[in-house]
Coordinates of C-alpha atoms and ligand atoms in Angstrom, one line a residue:
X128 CA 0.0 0.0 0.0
X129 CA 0.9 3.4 -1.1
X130 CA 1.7 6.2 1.9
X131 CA 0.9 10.0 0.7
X132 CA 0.9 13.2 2.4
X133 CA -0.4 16.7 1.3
X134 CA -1.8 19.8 2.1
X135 CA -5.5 19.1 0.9
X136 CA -7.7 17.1 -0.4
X137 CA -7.1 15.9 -3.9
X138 CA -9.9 15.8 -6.4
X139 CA -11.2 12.3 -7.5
X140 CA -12.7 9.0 -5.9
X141 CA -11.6 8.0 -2.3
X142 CA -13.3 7.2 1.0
X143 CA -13.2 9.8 3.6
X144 CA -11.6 9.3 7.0
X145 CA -12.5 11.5 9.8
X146 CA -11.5 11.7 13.0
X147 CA -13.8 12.4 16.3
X148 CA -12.0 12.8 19.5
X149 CA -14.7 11.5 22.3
X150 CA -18.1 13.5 22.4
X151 CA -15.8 16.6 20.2
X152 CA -17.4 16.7 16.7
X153 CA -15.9 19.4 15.7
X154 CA -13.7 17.5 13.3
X155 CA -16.5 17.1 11.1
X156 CA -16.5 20.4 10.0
X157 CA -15.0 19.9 6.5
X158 CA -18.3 18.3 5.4
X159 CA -19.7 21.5 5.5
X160 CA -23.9 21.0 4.5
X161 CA -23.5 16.9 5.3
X162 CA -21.7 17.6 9.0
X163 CA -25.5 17.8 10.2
X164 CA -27.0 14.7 9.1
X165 CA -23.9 12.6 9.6
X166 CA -23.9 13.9 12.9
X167 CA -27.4 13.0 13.5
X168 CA -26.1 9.2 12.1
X169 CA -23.9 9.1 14.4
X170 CA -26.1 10.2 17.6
X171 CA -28.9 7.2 16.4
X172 CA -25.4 4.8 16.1
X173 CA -24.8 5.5 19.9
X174 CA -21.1 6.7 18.8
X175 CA -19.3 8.3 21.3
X176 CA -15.7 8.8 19.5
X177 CA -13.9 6.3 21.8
X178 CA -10.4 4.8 19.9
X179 CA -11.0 2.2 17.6
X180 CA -14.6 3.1 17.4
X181 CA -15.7 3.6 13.7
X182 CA -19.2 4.6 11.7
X183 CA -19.8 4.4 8.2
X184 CA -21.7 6.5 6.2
X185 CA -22.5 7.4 2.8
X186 CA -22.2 11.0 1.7
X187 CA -23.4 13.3 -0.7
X188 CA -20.3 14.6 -1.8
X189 CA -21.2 17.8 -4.4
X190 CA -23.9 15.3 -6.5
X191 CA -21.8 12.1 -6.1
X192 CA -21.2 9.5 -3.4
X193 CA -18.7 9.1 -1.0
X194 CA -17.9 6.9 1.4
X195 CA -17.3 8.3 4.8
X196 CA -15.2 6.4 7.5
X197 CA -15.8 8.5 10.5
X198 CA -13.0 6.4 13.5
X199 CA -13.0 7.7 17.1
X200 CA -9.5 8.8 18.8
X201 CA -10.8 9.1 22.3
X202 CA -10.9 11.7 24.8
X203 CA -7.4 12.4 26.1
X204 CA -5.4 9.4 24.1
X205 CA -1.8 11.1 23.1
X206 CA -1.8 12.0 19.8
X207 CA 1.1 9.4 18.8
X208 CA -1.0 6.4 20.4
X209 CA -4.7 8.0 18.7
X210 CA -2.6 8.3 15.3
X211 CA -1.7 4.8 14.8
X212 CA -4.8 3.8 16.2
X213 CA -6.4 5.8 13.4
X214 CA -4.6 4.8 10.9
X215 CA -4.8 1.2 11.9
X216 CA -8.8 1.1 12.1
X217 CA -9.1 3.1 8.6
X218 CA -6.7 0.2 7.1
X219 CA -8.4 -2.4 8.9
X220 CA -11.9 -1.1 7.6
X221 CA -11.3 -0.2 4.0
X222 CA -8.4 -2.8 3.1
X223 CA -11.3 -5.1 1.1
X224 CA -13.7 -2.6 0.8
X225 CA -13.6 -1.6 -2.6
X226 CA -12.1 1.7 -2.2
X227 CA -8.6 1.9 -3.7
X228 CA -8.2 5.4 -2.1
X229 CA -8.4 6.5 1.2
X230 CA -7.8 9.9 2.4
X231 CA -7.3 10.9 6.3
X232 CA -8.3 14.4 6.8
X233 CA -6.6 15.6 10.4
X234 CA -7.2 18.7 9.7
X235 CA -8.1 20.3 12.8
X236 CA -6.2 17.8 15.1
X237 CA -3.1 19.8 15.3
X238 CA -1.0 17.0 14.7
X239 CA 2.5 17.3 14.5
X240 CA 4.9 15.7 11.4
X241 CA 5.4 12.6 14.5
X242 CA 1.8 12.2 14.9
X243 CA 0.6 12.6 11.3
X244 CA 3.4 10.0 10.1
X245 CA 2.2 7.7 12.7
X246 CA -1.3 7.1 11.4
X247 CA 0.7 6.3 8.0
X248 CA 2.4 3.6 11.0
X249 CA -0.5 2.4 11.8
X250 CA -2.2 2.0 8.5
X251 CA 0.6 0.3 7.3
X252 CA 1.3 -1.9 10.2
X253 CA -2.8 -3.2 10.6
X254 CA -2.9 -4.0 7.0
X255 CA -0.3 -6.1 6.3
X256 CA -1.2 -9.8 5.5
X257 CA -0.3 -13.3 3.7
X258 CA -1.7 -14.3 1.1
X259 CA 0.9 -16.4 0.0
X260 CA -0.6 -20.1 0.4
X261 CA -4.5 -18.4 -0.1
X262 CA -5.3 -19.8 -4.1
X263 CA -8.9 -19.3 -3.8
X264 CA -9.8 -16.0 -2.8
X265 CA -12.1 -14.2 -4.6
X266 CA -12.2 -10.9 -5.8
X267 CA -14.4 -9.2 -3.2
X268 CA -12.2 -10.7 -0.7
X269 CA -8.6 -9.9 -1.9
X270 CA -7.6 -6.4 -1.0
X271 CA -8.0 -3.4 -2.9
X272 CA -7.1 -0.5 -1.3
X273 CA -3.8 1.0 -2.9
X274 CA -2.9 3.8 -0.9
X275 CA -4.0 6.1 1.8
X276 CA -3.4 10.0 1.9
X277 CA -3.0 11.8 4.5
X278 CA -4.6 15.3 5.1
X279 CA -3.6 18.1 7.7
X280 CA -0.7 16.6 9.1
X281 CA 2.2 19.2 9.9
X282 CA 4.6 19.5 7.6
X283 CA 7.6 17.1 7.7
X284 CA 5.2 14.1 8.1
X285 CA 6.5 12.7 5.1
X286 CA 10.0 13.0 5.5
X287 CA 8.9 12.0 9.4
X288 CA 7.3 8.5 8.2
X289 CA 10.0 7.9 5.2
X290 CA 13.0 8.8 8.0
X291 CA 11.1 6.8 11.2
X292 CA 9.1 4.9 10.7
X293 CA 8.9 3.0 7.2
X294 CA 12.1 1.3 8.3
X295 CA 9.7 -0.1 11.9
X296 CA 7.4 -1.2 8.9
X297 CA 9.9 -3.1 7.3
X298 CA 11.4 -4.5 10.4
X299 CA 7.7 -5.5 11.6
X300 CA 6.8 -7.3 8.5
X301 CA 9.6 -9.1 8.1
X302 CA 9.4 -10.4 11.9
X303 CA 5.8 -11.3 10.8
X304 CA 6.5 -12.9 7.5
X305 CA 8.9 -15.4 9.2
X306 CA 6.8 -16.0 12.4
X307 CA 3.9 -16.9 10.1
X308 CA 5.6 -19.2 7.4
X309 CA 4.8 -22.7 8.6
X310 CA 8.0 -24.7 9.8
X311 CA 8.3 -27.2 6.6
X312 CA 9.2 -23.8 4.7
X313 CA 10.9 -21.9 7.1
X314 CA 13.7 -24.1 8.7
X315 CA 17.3 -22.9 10.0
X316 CA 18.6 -23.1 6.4
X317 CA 16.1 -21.6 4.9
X318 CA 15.5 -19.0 8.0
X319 CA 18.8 -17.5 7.3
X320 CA 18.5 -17.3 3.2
X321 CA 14.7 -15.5 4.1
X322 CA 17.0 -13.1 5.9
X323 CA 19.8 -12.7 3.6
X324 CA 17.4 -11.9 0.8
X325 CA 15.5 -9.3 3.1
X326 CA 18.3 -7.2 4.3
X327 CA 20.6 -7.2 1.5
X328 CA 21.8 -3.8 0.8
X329 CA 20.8 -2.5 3.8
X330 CA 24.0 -2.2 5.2
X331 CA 24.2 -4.8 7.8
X332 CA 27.0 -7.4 8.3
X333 CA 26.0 -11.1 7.6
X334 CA 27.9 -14.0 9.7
X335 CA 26.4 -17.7 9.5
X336 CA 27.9 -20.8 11.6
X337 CA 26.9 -24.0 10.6
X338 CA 26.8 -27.0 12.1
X339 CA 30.7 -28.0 11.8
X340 CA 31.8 -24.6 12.6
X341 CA 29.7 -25.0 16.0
X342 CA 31.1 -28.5 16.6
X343 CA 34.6 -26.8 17.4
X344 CA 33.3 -23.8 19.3
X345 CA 31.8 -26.8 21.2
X346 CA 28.4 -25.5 21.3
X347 CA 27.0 -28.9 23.0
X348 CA 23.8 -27.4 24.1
X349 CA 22.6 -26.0 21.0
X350 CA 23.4 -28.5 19.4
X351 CA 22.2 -31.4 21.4
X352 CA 18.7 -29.7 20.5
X353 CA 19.4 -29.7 16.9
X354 CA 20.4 -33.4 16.7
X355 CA 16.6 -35.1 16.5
X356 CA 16.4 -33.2 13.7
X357 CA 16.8 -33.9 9.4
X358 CA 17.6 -30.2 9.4
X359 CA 20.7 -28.4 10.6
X360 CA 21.3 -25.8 13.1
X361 CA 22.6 -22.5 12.3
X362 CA 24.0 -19.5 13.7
X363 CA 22.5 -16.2 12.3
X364 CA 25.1 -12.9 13.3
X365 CA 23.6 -9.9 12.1
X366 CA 26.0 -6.6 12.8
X367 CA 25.3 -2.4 12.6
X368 CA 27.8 -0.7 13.0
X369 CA 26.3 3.2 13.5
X370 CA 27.5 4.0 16.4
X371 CA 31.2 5.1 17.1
X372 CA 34.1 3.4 15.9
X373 CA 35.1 0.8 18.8
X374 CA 32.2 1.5 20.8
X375 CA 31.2 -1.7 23.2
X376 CA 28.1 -3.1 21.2
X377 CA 24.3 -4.4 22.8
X378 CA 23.6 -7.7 21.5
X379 CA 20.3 -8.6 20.9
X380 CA 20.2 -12.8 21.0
X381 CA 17.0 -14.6 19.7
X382 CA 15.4 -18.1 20.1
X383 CA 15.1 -19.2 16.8
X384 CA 13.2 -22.7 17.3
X385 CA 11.6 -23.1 14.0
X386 CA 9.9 -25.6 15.2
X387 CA 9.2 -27.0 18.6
X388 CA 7.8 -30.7 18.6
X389 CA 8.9 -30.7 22.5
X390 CA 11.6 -33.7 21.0
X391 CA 11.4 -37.0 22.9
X392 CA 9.8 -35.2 25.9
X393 CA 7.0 -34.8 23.4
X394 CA 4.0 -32.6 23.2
X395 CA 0.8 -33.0 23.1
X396 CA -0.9 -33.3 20.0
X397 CA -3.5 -30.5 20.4
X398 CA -2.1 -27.0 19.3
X399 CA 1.0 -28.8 18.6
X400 CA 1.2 -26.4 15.2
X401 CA 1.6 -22.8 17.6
X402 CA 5.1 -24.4 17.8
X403 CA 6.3 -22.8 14.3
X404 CA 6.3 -19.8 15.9
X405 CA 9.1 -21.1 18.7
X406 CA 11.4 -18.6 16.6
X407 CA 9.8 -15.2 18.1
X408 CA 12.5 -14.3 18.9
X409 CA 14.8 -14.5 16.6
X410 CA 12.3 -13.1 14.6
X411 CA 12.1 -10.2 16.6
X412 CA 15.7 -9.8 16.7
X413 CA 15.8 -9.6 13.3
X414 CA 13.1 -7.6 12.9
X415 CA 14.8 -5.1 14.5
X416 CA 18.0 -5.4 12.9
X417 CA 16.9 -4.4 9.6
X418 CA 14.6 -1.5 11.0
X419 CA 17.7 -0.2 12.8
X420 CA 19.7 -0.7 9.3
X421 CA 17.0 0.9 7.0
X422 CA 16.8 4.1 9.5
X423 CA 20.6 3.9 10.1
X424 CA 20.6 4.1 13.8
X425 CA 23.6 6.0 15.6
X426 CA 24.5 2.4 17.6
X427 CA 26.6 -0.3 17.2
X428 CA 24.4 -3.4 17.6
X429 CA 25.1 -7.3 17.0
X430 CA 21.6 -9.8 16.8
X431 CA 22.1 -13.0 17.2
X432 CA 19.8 -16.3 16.4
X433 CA 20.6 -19.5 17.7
X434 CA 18.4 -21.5 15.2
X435 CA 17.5 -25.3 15.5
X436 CA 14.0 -27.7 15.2
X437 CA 13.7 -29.8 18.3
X438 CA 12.3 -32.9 16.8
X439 CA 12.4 -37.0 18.2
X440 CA 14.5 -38.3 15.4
X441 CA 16.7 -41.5 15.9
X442 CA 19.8 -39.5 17.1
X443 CA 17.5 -37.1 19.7
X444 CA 18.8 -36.3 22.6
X445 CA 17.2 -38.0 25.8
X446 CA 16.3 -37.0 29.0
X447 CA 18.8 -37.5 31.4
X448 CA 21.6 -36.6 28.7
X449 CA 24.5 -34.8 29.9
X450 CA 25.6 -31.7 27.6
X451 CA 28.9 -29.8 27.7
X452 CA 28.4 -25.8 26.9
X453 CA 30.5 -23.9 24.9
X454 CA 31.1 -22.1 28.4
X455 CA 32.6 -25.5 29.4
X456 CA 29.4 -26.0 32.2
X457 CA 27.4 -29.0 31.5
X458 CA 23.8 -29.6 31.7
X459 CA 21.5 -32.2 32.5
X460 CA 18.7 -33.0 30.1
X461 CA 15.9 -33.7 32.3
X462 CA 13.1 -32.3 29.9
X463 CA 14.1 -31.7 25.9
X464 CA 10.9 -29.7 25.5
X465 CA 12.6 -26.9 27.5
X466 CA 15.1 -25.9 24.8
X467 CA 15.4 -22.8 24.2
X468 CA 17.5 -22.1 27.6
X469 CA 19.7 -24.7 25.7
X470 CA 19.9 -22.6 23.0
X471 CA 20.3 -19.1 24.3
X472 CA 22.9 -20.7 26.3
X473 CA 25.6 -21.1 23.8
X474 CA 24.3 -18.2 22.1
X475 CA 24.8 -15.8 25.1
X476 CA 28.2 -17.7 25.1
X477 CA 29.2 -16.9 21.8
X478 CA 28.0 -13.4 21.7
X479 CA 30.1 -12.8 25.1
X480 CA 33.4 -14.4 23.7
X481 CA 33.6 -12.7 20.1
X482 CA 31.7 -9.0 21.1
X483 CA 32.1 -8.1 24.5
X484 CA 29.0 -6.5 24.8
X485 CA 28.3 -4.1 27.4
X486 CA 24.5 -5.4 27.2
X487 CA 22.6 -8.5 26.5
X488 CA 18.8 -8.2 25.9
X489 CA 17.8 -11.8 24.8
X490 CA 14.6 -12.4 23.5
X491 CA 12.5 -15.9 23.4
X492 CA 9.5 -17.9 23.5
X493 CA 10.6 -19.3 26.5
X494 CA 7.9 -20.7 28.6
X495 CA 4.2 -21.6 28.7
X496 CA 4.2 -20.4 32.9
X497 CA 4.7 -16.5 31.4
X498 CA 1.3 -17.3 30.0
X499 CA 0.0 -18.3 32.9
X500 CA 1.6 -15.2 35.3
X501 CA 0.8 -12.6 32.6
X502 CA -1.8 -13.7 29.7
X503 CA -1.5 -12.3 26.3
X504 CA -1.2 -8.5 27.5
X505 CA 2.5 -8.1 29.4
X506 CA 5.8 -10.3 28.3
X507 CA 8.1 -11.5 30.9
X508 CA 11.0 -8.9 32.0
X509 CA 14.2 -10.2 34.0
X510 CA 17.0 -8.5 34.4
X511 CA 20.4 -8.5 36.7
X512 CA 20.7 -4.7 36.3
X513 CA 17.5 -2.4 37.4
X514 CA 18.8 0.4 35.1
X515 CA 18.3 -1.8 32.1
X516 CA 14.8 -3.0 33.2
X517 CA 13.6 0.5 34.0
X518 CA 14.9 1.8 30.4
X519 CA 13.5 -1.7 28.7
X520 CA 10.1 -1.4 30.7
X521 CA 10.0 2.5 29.3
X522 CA 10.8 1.5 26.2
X523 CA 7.5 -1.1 26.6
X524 CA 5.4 1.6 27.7
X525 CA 6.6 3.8 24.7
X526 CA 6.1 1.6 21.8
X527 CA 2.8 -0.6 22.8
X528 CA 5.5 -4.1 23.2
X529 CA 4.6 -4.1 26.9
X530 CA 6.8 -5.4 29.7
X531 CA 6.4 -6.5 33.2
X532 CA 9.2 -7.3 35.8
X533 CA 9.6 -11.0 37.1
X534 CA 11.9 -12.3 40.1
X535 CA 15.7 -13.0 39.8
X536 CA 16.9 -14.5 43.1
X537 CA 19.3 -17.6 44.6
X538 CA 16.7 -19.6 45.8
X539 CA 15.1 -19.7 42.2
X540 CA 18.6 -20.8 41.1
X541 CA 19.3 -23.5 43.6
X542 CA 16.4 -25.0 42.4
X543 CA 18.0 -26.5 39.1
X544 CA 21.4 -27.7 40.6
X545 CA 21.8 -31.3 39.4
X546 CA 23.1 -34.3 41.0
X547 CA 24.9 -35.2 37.8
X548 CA 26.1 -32.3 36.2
X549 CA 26.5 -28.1 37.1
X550 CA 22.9 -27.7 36.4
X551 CA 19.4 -29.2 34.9
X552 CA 17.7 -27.4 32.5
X553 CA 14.2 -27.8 34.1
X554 CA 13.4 -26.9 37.9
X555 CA 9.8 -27.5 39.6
X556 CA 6.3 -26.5 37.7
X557 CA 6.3 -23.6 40.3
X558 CA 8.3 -20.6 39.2
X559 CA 8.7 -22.0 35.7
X560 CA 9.7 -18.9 33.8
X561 CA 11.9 -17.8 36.4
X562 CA 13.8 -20.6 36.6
X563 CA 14.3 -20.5 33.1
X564 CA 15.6 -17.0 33.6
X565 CA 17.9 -18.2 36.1
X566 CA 19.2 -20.8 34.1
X567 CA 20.5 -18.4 30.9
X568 CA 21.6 -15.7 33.6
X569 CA 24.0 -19.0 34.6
X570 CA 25.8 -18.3 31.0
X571 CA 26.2 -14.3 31.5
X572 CA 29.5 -13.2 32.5
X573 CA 30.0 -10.8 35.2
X574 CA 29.7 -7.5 34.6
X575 CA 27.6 -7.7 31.8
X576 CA 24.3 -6.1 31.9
X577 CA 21.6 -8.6 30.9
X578 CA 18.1 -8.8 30.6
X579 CA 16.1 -11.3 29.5
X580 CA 12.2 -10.8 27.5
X581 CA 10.1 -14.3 27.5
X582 CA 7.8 -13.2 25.2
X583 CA 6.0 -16.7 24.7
X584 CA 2.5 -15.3 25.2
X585 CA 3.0 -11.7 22.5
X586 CA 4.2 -13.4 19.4
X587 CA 1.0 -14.5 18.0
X588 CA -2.3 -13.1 19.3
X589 CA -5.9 -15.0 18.8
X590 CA -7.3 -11.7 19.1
X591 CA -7.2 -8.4 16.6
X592 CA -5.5 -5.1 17.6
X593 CA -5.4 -1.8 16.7
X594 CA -2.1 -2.2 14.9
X595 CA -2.1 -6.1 13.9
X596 CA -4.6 -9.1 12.7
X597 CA -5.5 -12.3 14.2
X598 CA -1.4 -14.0 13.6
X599 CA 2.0 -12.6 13.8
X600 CA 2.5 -9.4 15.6
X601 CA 5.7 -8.8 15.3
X602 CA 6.5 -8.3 19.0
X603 CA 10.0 -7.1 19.9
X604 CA 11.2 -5.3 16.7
X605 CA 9.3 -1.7 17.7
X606 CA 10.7 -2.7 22.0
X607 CA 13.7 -3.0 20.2
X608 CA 13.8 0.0 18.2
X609 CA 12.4 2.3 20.8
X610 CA 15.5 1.1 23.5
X611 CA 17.9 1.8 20.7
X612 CA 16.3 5.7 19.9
X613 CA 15.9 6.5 23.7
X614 CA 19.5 5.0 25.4
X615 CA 21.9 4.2 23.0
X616 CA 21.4 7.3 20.3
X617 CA 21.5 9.9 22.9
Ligands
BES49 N1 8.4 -23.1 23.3 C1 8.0 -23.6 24.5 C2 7.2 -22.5 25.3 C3 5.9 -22.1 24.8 C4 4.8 -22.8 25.3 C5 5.7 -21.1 24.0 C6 3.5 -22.4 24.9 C7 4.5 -20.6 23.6 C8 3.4 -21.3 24.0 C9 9.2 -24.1 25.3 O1 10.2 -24.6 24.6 C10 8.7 -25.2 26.2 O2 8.3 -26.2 25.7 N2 8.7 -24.9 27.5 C11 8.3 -25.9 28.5 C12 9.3 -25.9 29.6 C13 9.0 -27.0 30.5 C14 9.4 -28.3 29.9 C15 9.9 -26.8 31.7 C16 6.9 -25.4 29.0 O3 6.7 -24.2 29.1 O4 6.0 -26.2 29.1
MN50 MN1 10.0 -26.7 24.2
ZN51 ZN1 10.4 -24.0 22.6

């Protein structure tokens, strides 16, 4: 879809989308002998301008008919959050609708460039989809708007959007793309080629380990995971350098399970196939990566994916397997459906040995207990540094990827010491996500600030939002992004 900005309305065909800010009509006004009857429309459709909220209408529009998309922003929403929920409603309303046009007239608002580029955000963000395996769609259901204008906005909303926040788009739907691509399709292998072909040109530095070259690092945990499986592991490095020359980097590390059969410790058959998206993460990371490439962040950042499918081959690992960690600790393999701690492990390693970060944010789809403790709304924050959590939860709050803060402690980690070997990689039910936690904080070096984001219950969402469908959200990349603009470009 096409993003425009201007100064007025053009001539032509195009559905009209106005804004109403609570009980505030005053936004109507452009519709000059129609604002009365609309208004009365709206008063018999009990519409009270709250966000989201949307009437449509038909129009007399100087003799001819026009369709009129009236979307509430609320009563005291800040204009950055009403924008995108603007934008996203008008997208999510008109995408099949017939219109190819759309124009959203803010005149009136006072938006600023931010604000008007955002409902271009928003728009864009709420009406991506993937079509790619649909054959049968018929006309009236395939899309067919082709571009959305936007009215009123303050100047420098174009350059704003094109600047800001295009490159979140691209990072978003990317993260999406990959999250949503079923696992026989998007493997390790063919993970990494997705992302070659994505961010080439974008000025980001490409490394990929496979298998052998992980053999000698001795990256036994990783591994072990990937060895039930036909296809082979892979170590995705993605690198930006925009920051100053030498600078200590943050890595961003990613569980990239593409998929997640639970290996000999098997799952259940029922929702078995939410397991494609194990690779959140990774996706996420990124995500992010190529947002922070395409807008040429002022950072130096390295992501990392640690990508494997945990299946029950012949050559699985068992529970009760002992690995060795590139770290040199070894682990007991009391569970193999809790794999992505193995994973991250060597990843956080590897990360530690060849960048010396100053800060580790790793993100993954860690645990089914971060479901239970905080539902679809909040993912999982833990951190060994309350600076970092603080500027990660702000960061939450600022780009809608909310986080909430979960325990650290000793008496979490003594709970997977293993008779065996230095540790297990599963503790009791209780706690589960903070054990996990404790168990990749068992792989940071000292010194290092680290936090770690399970994000098991935001990747995919059963529910629509303002900015995303039923499916992929893309969780992460715009947390990401906004961490990078507020602590490390400053
Ligand atoms: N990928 C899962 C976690 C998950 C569960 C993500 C549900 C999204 C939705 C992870 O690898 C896993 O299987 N974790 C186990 C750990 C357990 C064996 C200690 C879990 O949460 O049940
Ligand atoms: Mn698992
Ligand atoms: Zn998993």
């Amino acid at each position: 879809m096409k993003i425009r900005f201007a100064d007025s309305r053009p001539a032509g065909d195009y559905a009209l989308v106005l804004p109403v800010a609570g009980k505030d009509r005053s936004t109507l006004n452009p519709l000059g002998a129609s604002q009365k009857s609309v208004s009365a429309a709206l008063d018999q459709q009990r519409f009270e301008g709250d966000a989201s909220n949307a009437s449509e209408q038909f129009i007399d529009d100087n003799g001819s008919v026009r369709r009129l998309l009236v979307v509430g922003t609320g009563k005291g929403v800040a204009p950055a959050d009403a924008a995108e929920k603007l934008g996203g409603t008008a997208a999510s309303r008109l995408q099949t609708s017939g219109e190819k046009s759309a124009v959203v007239d803010v005149t009136g608002l006072g938006y600023d460039a931010d604000a008007a580029a955002r409902i271009a955000l928003g728009a864009s963000l709420r009406s991506w989809r993937y079509d790619r395996y649909r054959t049968k769609l018929k006309d009236n259901q395939k899309p067919s708007l082709e571009e959305i204008i936007i009215v009123g906005g303050d100047a420098g909303a174009a350059e704003r959007y094109k600047q800001r926040w295009a490159a979140v788009v691209e990072g978003v739907s990317l993260t999406r793309e990959l999250v949503t691509e079923p696992a026989n399709i998007i493997y390790p292998e063919s993970f990494v080629d997705r992302v070659l072909a994505s961010v080439n040109g974008s000025g980001l530095e490409v490394e990929v380990l496979d298998r052998a070259a992980m053999e000698k690092l001795g990256m036994g945990a990783l591994l072990g995971v990937a060895q039930g499986s036909m296809r082979e592991a892979r170590l995705l490095i993605l690198k930006w350098n925009g920051g100053a020359a030498g600078g200590q980097p943050v890595a961003f590390v990613g569980k990239g399970v593409t998929f997640d059969t639970g290996g000999i410790s098997i799952k259940p058959a029922a929702g078995m196939e939410a397991m494609k998206w194990d690779m959140g993460g990774a996706g996420a990371v990124v995500g992010a990566m190529k947002a922070l490439a395409l807008r040429k962040a002022k950072a130096n950042i390295v992501g990392i994916c640690g990508l494997v499918e945990n299946m029950p081959g012949g050559n699985a690992q068992r529970p009760g397997d002992v690995v060795t960690t590139m770290s040199g600790q070894t682990v007991e393999v009391i569970n193999t459906d809790a794999e992505g701690r193995l994973v991250l492990a060597d990843a956080v390693t590897y990360v530690q040995c060849n960048f010396k970060p100053s800060t580790i944010i790793d993100l993954a789809t860690l645990t089914g207990a971060i479901l239970i403790s905080l539902g679809h709304e909040w993912a999982g924050l833990f951190s060994n540094n309350d600076d970092l959590a603080g500027k990660l939860q702000a960061a939450g709050d600022q780009s809608g990827d909310k986080l909430w803060r979960m325990p650290l402690a000793e008496p979490f980690d003594r709970l997977i010491d293993s008779p065996i070997a230095d540790m297990k990689n599963v503790g009791p039910r209780e706690g589960g996500s903070i054990t996990a936690a404790q168990f990749i904080q068992r792989f940071v070096d000292d010194g290092v600030k680290w936090a770690h984001i399970d994000m098991a219950g935001k990747a995919w969402s059963d529910k629509v939002a303002a900015t995303y469908d039923k499916g992929a959200t893309g969780y992460g990349v715009r947390l990401l992004d906004r961490y990078v603009e507020e602590q490390l470009e400053r």
